[in-house]
Short mmCIF file of C-alpha atoms in Angstrom, two decimals:
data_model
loop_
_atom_site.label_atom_id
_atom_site.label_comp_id
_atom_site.label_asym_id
_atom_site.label_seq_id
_atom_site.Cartn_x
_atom_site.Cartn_y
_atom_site.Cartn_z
CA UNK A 426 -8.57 -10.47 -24.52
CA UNK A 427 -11.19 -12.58 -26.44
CA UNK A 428 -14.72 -12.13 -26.21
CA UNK A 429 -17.19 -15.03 -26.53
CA UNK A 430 -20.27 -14.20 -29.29
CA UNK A 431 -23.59 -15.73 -29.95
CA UNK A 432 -26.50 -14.25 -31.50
CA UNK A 433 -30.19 -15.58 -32.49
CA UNK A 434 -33.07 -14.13 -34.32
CA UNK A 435 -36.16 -13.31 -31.80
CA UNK A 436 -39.40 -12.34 -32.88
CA UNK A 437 -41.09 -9.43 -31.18
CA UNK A 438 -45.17 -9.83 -32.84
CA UNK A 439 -44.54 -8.92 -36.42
CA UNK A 440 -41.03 -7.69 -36.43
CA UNK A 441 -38.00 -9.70 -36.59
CA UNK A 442 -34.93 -8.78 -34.58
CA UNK A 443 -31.81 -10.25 -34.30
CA UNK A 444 -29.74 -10.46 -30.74
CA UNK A 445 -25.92 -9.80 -31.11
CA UNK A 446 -24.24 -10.43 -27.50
CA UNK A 447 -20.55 -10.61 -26.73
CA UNK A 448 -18.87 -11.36 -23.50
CA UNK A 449 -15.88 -10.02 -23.01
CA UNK A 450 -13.31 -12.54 -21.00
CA UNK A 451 -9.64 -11.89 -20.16
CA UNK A 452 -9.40 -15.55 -20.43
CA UNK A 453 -11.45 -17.56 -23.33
CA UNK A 454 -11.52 -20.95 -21.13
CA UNK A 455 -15.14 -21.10 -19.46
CA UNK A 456 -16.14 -24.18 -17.09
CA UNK A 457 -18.53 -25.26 -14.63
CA UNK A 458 -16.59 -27.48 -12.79
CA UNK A 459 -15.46 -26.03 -9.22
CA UNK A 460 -13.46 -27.79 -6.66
CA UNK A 461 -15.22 -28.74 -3.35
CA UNK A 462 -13.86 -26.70 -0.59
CA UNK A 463 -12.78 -28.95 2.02
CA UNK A 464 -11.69 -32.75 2.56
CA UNK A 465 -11.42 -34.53 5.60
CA UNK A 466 -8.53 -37.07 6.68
CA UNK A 467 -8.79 -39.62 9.50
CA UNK A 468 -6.96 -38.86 12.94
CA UNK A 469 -7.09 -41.49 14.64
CA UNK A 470 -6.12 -41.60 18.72
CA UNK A 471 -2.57 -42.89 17.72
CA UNK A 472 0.08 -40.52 18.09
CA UNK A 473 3.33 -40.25 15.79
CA UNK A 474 5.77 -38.27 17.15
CA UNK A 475 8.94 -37.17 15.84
CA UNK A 476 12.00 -36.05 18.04
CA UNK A 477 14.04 -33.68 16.01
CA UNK A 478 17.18 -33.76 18.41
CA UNK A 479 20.41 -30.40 17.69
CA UNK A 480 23.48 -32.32 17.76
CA UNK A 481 25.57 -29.27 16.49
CA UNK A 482 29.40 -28.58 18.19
CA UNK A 483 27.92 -26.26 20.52
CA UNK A 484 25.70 -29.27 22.20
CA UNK A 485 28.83 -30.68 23.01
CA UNK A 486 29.68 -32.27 26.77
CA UNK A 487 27.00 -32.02 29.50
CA UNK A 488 24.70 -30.47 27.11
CA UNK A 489 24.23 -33.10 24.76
CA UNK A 490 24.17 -35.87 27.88
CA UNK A 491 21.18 -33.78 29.17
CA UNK A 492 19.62 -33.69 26.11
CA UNK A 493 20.07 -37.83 25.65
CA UNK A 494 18.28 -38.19 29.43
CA UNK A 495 15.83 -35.78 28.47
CA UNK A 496 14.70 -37.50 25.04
CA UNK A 497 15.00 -40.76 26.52
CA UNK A 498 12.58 -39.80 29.05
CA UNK A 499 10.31 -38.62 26.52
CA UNK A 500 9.93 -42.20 25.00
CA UNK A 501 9.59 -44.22 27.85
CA UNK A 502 6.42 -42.31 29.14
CA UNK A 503 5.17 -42.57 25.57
CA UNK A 504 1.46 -44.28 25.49
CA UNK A 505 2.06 -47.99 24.51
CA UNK A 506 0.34 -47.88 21.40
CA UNK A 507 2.42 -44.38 19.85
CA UNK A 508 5.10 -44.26 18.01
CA UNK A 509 8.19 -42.34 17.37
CA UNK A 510 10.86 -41.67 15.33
CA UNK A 511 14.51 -40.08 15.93
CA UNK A 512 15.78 -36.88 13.29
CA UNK A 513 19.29 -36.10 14.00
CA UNK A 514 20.14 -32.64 12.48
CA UNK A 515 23.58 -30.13 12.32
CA UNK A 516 24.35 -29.03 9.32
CA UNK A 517 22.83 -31.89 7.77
CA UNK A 518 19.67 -33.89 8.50
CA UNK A 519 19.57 -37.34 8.82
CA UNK A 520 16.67 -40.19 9.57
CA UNK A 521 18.30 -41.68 12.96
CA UNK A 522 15.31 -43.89 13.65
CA UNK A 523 12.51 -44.86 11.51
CA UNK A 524 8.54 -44.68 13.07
CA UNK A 525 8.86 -47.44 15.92
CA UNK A 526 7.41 -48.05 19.09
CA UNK A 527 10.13 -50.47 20.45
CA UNK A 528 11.10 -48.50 23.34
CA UNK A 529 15.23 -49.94 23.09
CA UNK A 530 15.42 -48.95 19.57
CA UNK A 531 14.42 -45.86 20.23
CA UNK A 532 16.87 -44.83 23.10
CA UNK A 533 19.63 -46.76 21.11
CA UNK A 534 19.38 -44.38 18.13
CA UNK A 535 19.28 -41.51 20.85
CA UNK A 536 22.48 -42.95 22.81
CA UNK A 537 24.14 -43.25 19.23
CA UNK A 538 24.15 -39.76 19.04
CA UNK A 539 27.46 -37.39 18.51
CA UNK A 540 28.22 -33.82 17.58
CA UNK A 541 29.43 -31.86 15.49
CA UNK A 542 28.82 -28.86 12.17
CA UNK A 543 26.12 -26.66 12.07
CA UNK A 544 22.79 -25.64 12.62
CA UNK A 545 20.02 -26.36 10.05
CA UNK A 546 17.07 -26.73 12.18
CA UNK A 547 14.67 -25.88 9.61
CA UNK A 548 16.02 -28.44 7.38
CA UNK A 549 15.13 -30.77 9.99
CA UNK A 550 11.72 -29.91 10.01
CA UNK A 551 10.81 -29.72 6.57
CA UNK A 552 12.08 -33.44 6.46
CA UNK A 553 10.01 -34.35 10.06
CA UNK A 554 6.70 -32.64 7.95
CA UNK A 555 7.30 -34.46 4.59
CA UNK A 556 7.34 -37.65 6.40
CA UNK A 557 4.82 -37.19 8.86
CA UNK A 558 2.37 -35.76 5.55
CA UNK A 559 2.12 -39.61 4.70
CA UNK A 560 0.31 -40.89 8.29
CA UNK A 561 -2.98 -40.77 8.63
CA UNK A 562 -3.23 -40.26 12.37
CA UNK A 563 -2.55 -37.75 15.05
CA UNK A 564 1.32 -36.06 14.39
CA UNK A 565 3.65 -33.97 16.52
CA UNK A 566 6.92 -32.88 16.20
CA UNK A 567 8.78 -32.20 19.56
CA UNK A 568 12.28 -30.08 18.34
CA UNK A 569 15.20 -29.16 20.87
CA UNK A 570 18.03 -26.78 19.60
CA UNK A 571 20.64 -24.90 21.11
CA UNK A 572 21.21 -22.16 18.17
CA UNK A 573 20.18 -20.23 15.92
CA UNK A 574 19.56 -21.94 12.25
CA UNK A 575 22.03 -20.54 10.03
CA UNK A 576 22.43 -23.63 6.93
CA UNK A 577 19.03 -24.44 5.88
CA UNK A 578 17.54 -24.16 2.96
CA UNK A 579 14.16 -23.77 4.35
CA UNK A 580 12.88 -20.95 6.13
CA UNK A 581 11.15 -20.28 9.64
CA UNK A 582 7.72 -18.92 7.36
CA UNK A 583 7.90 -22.26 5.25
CA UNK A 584 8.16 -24.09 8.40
CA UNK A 585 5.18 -22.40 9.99
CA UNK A 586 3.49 -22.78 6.62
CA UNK A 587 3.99 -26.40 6.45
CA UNK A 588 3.27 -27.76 9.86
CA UNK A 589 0.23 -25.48 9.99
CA UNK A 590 -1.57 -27.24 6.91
CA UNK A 591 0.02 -30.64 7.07
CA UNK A 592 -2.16 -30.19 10.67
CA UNK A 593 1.38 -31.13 12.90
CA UNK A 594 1.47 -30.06 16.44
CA UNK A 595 5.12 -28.58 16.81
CA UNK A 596 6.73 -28.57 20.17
CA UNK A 597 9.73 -26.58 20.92
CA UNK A 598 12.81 -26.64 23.50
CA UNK A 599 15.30 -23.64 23.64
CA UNK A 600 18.57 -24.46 25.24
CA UNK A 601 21.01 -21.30 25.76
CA UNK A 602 21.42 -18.58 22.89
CA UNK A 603 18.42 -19.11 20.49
CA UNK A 604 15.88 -16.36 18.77
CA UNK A 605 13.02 -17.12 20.95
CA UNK A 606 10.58 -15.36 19.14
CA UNK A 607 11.22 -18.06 15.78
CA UNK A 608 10.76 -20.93 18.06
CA UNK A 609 7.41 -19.63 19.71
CA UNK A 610 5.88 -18.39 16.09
CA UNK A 611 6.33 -21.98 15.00
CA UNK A 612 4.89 -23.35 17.76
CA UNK A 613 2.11 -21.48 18.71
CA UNK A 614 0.56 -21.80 14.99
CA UNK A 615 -0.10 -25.17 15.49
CA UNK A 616 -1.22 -25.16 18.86
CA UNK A 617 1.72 -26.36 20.40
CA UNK A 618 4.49 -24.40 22.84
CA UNK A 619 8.04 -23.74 22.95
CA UNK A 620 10.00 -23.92 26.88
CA UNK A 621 12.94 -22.15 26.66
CA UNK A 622 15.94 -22.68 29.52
CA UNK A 623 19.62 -21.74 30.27
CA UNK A 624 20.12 -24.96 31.61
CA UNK A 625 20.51 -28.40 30.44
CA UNK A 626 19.80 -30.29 33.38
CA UNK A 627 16.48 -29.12 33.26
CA UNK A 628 15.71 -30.77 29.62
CA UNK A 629 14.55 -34.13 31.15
CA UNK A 630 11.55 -32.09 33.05
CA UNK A 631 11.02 -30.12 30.30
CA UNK A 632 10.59 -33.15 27.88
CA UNK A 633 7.87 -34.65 30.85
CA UNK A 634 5.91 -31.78 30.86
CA UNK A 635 5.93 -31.47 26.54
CA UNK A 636 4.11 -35.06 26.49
CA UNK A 637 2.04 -34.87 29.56
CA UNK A 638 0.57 -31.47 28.43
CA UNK A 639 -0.15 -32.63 24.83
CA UNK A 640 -1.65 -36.10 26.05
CA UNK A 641 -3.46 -33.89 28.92
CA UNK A 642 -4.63 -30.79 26.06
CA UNK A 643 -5.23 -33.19 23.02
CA UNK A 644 -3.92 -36.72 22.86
CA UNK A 645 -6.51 -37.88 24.81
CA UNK A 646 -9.50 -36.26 23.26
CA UNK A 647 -9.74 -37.78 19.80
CA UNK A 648 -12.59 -39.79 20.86
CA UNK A 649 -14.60 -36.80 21.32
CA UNK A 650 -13.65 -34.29 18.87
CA UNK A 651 -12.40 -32.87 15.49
CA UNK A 652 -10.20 -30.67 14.23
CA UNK A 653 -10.05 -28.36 11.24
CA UNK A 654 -7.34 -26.88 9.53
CA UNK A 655 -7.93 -23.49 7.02
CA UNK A 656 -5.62 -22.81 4.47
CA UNK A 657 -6.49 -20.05 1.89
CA UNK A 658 -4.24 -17.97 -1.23
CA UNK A 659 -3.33 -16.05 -0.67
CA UNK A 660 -2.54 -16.50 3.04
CA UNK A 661 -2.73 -14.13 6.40
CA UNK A 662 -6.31 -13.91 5.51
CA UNK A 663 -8.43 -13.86 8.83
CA UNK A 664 -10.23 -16.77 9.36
CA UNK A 665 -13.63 -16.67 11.59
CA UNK A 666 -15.40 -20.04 13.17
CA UNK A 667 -19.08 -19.87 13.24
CA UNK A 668 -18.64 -15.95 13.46
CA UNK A 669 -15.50 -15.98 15.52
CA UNK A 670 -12.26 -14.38 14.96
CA UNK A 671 -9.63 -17.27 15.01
CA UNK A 672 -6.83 -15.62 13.63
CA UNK A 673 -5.17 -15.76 10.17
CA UNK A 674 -4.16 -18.11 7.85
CA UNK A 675 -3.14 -20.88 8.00
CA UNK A 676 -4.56 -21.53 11.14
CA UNK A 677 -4.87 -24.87 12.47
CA UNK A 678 -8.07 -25.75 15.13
CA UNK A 679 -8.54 -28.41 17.59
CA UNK A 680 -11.29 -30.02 20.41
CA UNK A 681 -14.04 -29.23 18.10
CA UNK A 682 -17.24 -30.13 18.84
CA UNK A 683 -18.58 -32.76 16.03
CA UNK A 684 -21.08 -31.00 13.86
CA UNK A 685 -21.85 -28.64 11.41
CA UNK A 686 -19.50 -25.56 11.03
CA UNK A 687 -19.49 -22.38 9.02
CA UNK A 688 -15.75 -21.24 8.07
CA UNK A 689 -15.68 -17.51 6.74
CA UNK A 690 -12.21 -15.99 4.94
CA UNK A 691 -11.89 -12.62 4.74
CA UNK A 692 -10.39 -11.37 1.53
CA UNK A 693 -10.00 -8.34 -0.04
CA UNK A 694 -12.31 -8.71 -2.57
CA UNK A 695 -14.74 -10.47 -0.75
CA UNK A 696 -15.35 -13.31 1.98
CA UNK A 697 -15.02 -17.04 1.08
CA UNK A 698 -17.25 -19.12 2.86
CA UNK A 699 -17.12 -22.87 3.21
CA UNK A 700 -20.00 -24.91 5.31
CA UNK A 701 -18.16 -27.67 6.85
CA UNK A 702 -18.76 -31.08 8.77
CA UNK A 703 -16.17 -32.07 12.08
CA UNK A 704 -16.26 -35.56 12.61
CA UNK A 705 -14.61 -37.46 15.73
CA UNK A 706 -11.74 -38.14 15.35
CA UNK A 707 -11.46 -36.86 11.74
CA UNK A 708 -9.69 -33.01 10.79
CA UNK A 709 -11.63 -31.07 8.38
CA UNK A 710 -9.29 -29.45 5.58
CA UNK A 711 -10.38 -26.39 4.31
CA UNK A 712 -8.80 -24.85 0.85
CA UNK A 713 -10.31 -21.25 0.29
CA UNK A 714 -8.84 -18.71 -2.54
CA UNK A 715 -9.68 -15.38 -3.33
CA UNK A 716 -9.70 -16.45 -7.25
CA UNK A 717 -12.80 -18.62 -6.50
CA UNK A 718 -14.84 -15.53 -5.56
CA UNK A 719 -17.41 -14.35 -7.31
CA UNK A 720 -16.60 -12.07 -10.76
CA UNK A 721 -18.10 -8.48 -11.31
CA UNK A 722 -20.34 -8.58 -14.27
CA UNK A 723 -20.40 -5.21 -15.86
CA UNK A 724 -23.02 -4.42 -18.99
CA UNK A 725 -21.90 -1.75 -20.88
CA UNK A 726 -24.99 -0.95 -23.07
CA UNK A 727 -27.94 -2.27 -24.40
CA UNK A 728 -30.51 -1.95 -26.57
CA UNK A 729 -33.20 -1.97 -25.40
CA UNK A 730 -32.12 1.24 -23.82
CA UNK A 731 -32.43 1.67 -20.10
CA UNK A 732 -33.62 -2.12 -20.05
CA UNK A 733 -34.54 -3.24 -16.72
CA UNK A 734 -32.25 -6.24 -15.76
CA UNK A 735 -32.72 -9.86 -13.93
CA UNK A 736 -30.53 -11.99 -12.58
CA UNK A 737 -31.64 -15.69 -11.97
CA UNK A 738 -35.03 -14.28 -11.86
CA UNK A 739 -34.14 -11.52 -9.23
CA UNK A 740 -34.18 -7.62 -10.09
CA UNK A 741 -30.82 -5.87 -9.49
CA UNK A 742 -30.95 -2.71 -11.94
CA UNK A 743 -31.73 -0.45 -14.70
CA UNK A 744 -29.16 -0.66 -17.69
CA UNK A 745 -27.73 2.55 -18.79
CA UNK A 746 -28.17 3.76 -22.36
CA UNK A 747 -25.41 5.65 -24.01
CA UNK A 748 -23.83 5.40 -27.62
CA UNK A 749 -21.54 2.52 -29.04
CA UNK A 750 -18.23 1.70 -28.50
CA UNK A 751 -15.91 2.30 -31.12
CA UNK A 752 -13.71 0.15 -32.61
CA UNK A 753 -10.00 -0.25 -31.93
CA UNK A 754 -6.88 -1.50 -29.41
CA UNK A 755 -8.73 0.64 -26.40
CA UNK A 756 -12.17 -0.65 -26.46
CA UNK A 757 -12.12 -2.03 -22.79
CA UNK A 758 -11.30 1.13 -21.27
CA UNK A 759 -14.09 2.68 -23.34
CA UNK A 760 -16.53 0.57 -22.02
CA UNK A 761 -16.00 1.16 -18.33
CA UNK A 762 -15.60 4.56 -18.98
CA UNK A 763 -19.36 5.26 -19.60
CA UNK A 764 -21.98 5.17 -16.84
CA UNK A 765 -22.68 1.35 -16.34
CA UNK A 766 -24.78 -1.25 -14.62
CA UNK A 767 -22.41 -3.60 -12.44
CA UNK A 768 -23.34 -6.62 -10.40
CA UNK A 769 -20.87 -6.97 -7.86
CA UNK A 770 -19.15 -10.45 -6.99
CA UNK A 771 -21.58 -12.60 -8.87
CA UNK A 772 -21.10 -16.58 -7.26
CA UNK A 773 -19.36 -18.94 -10.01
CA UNK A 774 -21.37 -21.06 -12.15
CA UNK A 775 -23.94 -20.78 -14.70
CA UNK A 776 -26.35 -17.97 -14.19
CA UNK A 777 -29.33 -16.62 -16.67
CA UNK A 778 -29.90 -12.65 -17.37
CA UNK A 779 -32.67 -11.43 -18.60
CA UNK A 780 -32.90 -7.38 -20.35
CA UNK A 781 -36.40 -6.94 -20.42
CA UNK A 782 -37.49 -2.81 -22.27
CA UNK A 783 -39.48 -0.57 -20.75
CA UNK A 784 -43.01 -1.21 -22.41
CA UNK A 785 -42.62 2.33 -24.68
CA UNK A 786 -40.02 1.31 -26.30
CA UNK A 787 -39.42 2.28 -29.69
CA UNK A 788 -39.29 -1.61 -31.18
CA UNK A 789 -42.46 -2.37 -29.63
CA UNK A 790 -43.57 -3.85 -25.55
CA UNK A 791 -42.01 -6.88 -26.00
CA UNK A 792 -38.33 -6.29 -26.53
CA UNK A 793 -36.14 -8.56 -23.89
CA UNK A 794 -33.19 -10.95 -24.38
CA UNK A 795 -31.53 -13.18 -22.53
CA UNK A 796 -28.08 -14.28 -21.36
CA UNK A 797 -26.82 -17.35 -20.46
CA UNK A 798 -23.43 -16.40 -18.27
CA UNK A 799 -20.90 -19.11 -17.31
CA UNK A 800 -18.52 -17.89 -14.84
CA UNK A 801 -15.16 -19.95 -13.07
CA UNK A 802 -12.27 -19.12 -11.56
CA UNK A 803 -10.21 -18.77 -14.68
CA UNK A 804 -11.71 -15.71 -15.46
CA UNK A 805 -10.62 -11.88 -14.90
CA UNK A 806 -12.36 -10.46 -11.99
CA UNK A 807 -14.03 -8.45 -14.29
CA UNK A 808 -16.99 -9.88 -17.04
CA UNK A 809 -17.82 -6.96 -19.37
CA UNK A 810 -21.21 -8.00 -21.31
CA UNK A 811 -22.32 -5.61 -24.47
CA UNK A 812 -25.54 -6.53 -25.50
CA UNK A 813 -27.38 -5.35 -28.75
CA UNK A 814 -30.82 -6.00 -30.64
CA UNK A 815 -30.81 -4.77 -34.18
CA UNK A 816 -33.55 -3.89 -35.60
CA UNK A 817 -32.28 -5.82 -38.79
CA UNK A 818 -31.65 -9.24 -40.45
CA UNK A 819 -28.60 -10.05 -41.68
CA UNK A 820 -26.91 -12.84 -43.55
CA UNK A 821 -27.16 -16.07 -41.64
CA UNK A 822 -23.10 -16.83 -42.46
CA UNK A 823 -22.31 -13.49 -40.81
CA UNK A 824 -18.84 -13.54 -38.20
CA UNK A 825 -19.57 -11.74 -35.30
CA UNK A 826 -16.44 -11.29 -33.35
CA UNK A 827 -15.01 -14.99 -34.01
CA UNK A 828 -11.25 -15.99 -33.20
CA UNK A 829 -10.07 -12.78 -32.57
CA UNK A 830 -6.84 -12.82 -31.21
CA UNK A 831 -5.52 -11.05 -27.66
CA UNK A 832 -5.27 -7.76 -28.30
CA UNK A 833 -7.32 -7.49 -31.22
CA UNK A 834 -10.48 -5.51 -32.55
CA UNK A 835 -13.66 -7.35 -30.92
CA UNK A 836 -15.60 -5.38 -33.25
CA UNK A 837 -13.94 -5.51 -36.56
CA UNK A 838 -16.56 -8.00 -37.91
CA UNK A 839 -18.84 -5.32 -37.09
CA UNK A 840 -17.68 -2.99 -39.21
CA UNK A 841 -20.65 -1.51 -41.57
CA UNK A 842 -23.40 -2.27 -39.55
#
């Protein structure tokens, strides 16, 4: 703990008075500088798509034929200008086919297929998502699987994480045996769906229907609309659109209507709120954290006693009067412990408060000080300010509470006064 000092010498008509203030921060870095809280990325009408394609032992015979037909099928309704790219996974992932949209390359690498190992499914993904982070454009993922993942590093939350804020629609297909509740959470985040069927021979419908419905829902409508994505620290923080419950984050939006949004995230200590433009054919990234909130400011005394208080010019309270704070190790807890004015979640940045007496004061009518306050996110939610006028001069080489380490005395420069 290591408060930040200044003082200056006022004077109040004939009497000179000298200002002793300390701010107390957990953390002695101060800044104005504070991140803008969105970006935007282009997303164009272009699709890349990536076919992340189970070739495990248990795809083995008819069920690995089906899913060749099926993927193959995929690709040649593909619109002319998209392109794809082939992720082979078992135990291992592995780049089959780079982005392409030559039609026989792609259903070569799918013919080429073969099986065997494992399943590491979420492997695969993670890889499809770091790759598809680079384009600038519209990106899906369409996955097929037969099993359920047990050899990847990743997990289903990272997954879900990932695509969600990388702003990847994710596709699903569910052959057989597979936990069907995994493959629709990491799907459904991202606005995509999972099918799930007992029988290969249906895969090659299935497959039709994933394209068509994304080209019919979204592929199509680029030229029209935005989309916004919301991340936020922490995360499952609900997320509200122009006043609208959209679920928690990450969430990922699409089809917005261009324009001029409000985004609200509800945290515990407070809601972070980002204005926001959607552009056609442009997503909106929006980075909210509860450490960027406003900080409570607490003043623990003051002289002048009772002083009424300002805040960037505005009123918000009366200061309470009580006596000082003694020295030592548990001077924090001391302070809060007395009766105490405390502006709640003041915003970051660089705000001005003014103590102004009560025009009986003892000093005379004129007693006020001010308070420049510089708050960012590197400090402790809490500010505690302790504000003094003495009614005496000292030496101008005095220390008042300089480079005193964490954990030290704030007031041990103090000491005789």
């Amino acid at each position: 703990m290591k408060p930040i000092s200044a003082r200056k010498s006022l004077v109040f008509g004939t009497t000179a008075v000298l200002c002793l203030l300390s701010i107390f921060l957990i953390n002695p870095f101060l800044s104005e500088v504070q991140a803008q809280c969105f970006t935007t990325v282009d997303e164009p009408a272009v699709n890349y798509i990536v076919l992340v394609i189970d070739k495990s032992g248990s795809m083995g015979g008819q069920a690995m034929t089906d899913a060749k037909i099926g993927a193959k099928t995929f690709i040649s309704e593909m619109a002319s200008q998209d392109y794809a790219m082939v992720v082979e996974f078992n135990d291992r992932v592995r780049v089959t086919q780079g982005f392409t949209n030559d039609r026989d390359r792609l259903h070569s690498a799918i013919d080429g297929l073969d099986v065997s190992g494992g399943t590491a499914l979420y492997d695969a993904m993670a890889k499809s998502i770091s790759i598809l982070s680079r384009q600038s454009s519209s990106k899906i993922i369409v996955f097929l699987t037969d099993g359920r993942d047990g050899s990847s590093l990743y997990t289903a939350q990272n997954i879900n994480s990932m695509s969600v804020s990388e702003g990847i629609f994710v596709y699903g297909i569910g052959l057989g045996d597979v936990d069907t509740q995994v493959l629709h959470d990491m799907t459904n985040s991202t606005n995509g769906n999972c099918e799930i069927t007992k029988r290969s021979s249906e895969l090659a419908d299935i497959y039709s229907r994933v394209l068509s419905g994304y080209y019919k829902r979204f592929g199509r409508k680029k030229t029209d609309s935005g989309g916004i994505t919301v991340k936020s620290i922490p995360s499952g923080e609900t997320v509200k659109l122009d006043g609208q419950n959209m679920g928690r984050t990450p969430v990922k939006l699409d089809n917005i209507d261009p324009g001029e949004h409000q985004v609200a995230v509800e945290f515990n200590r407070g809601v972070g709120r980002c204005k926001i433009p959607v552009e056609i054919g442009k997503r909106t990234i929006v980075d909210l954290r509860e450490s960027d909130l406003g900080r409570d400011v607490v003043i623990t005394s003051s002289s002048p006693a009772n002083a009424s208080v300002f805040m960037d010019g505005e009123y918000v309270g009366i200061c309470e009067s009580h006596g000082p704070i003694t020295m030592g190790d548990n001077w924090k807890n001391e302070a809060l412990a007395w009766p105490q004015l405390t502006i709640k979640n003041v915003p970051l940045g660089t705000h001005t408060i003014l103590l102004r007496g009560i025009p009986d004061f003892d000093y005379g009518s004129d007693q006020e000080m001010t308070i420049e306050l510089k708050l960012n996110n590197m400090d402790d939610d809490t500010v505690i300010i302790h504000a003094r006028i003495i009614q005496k001069i000292i030496q101008s080489n005095a220390r008042i509470c300089r480079n005193v380490s964490k954990g030290g005395d704030p007031f041990g420069d103090m000491e005789g006064w």
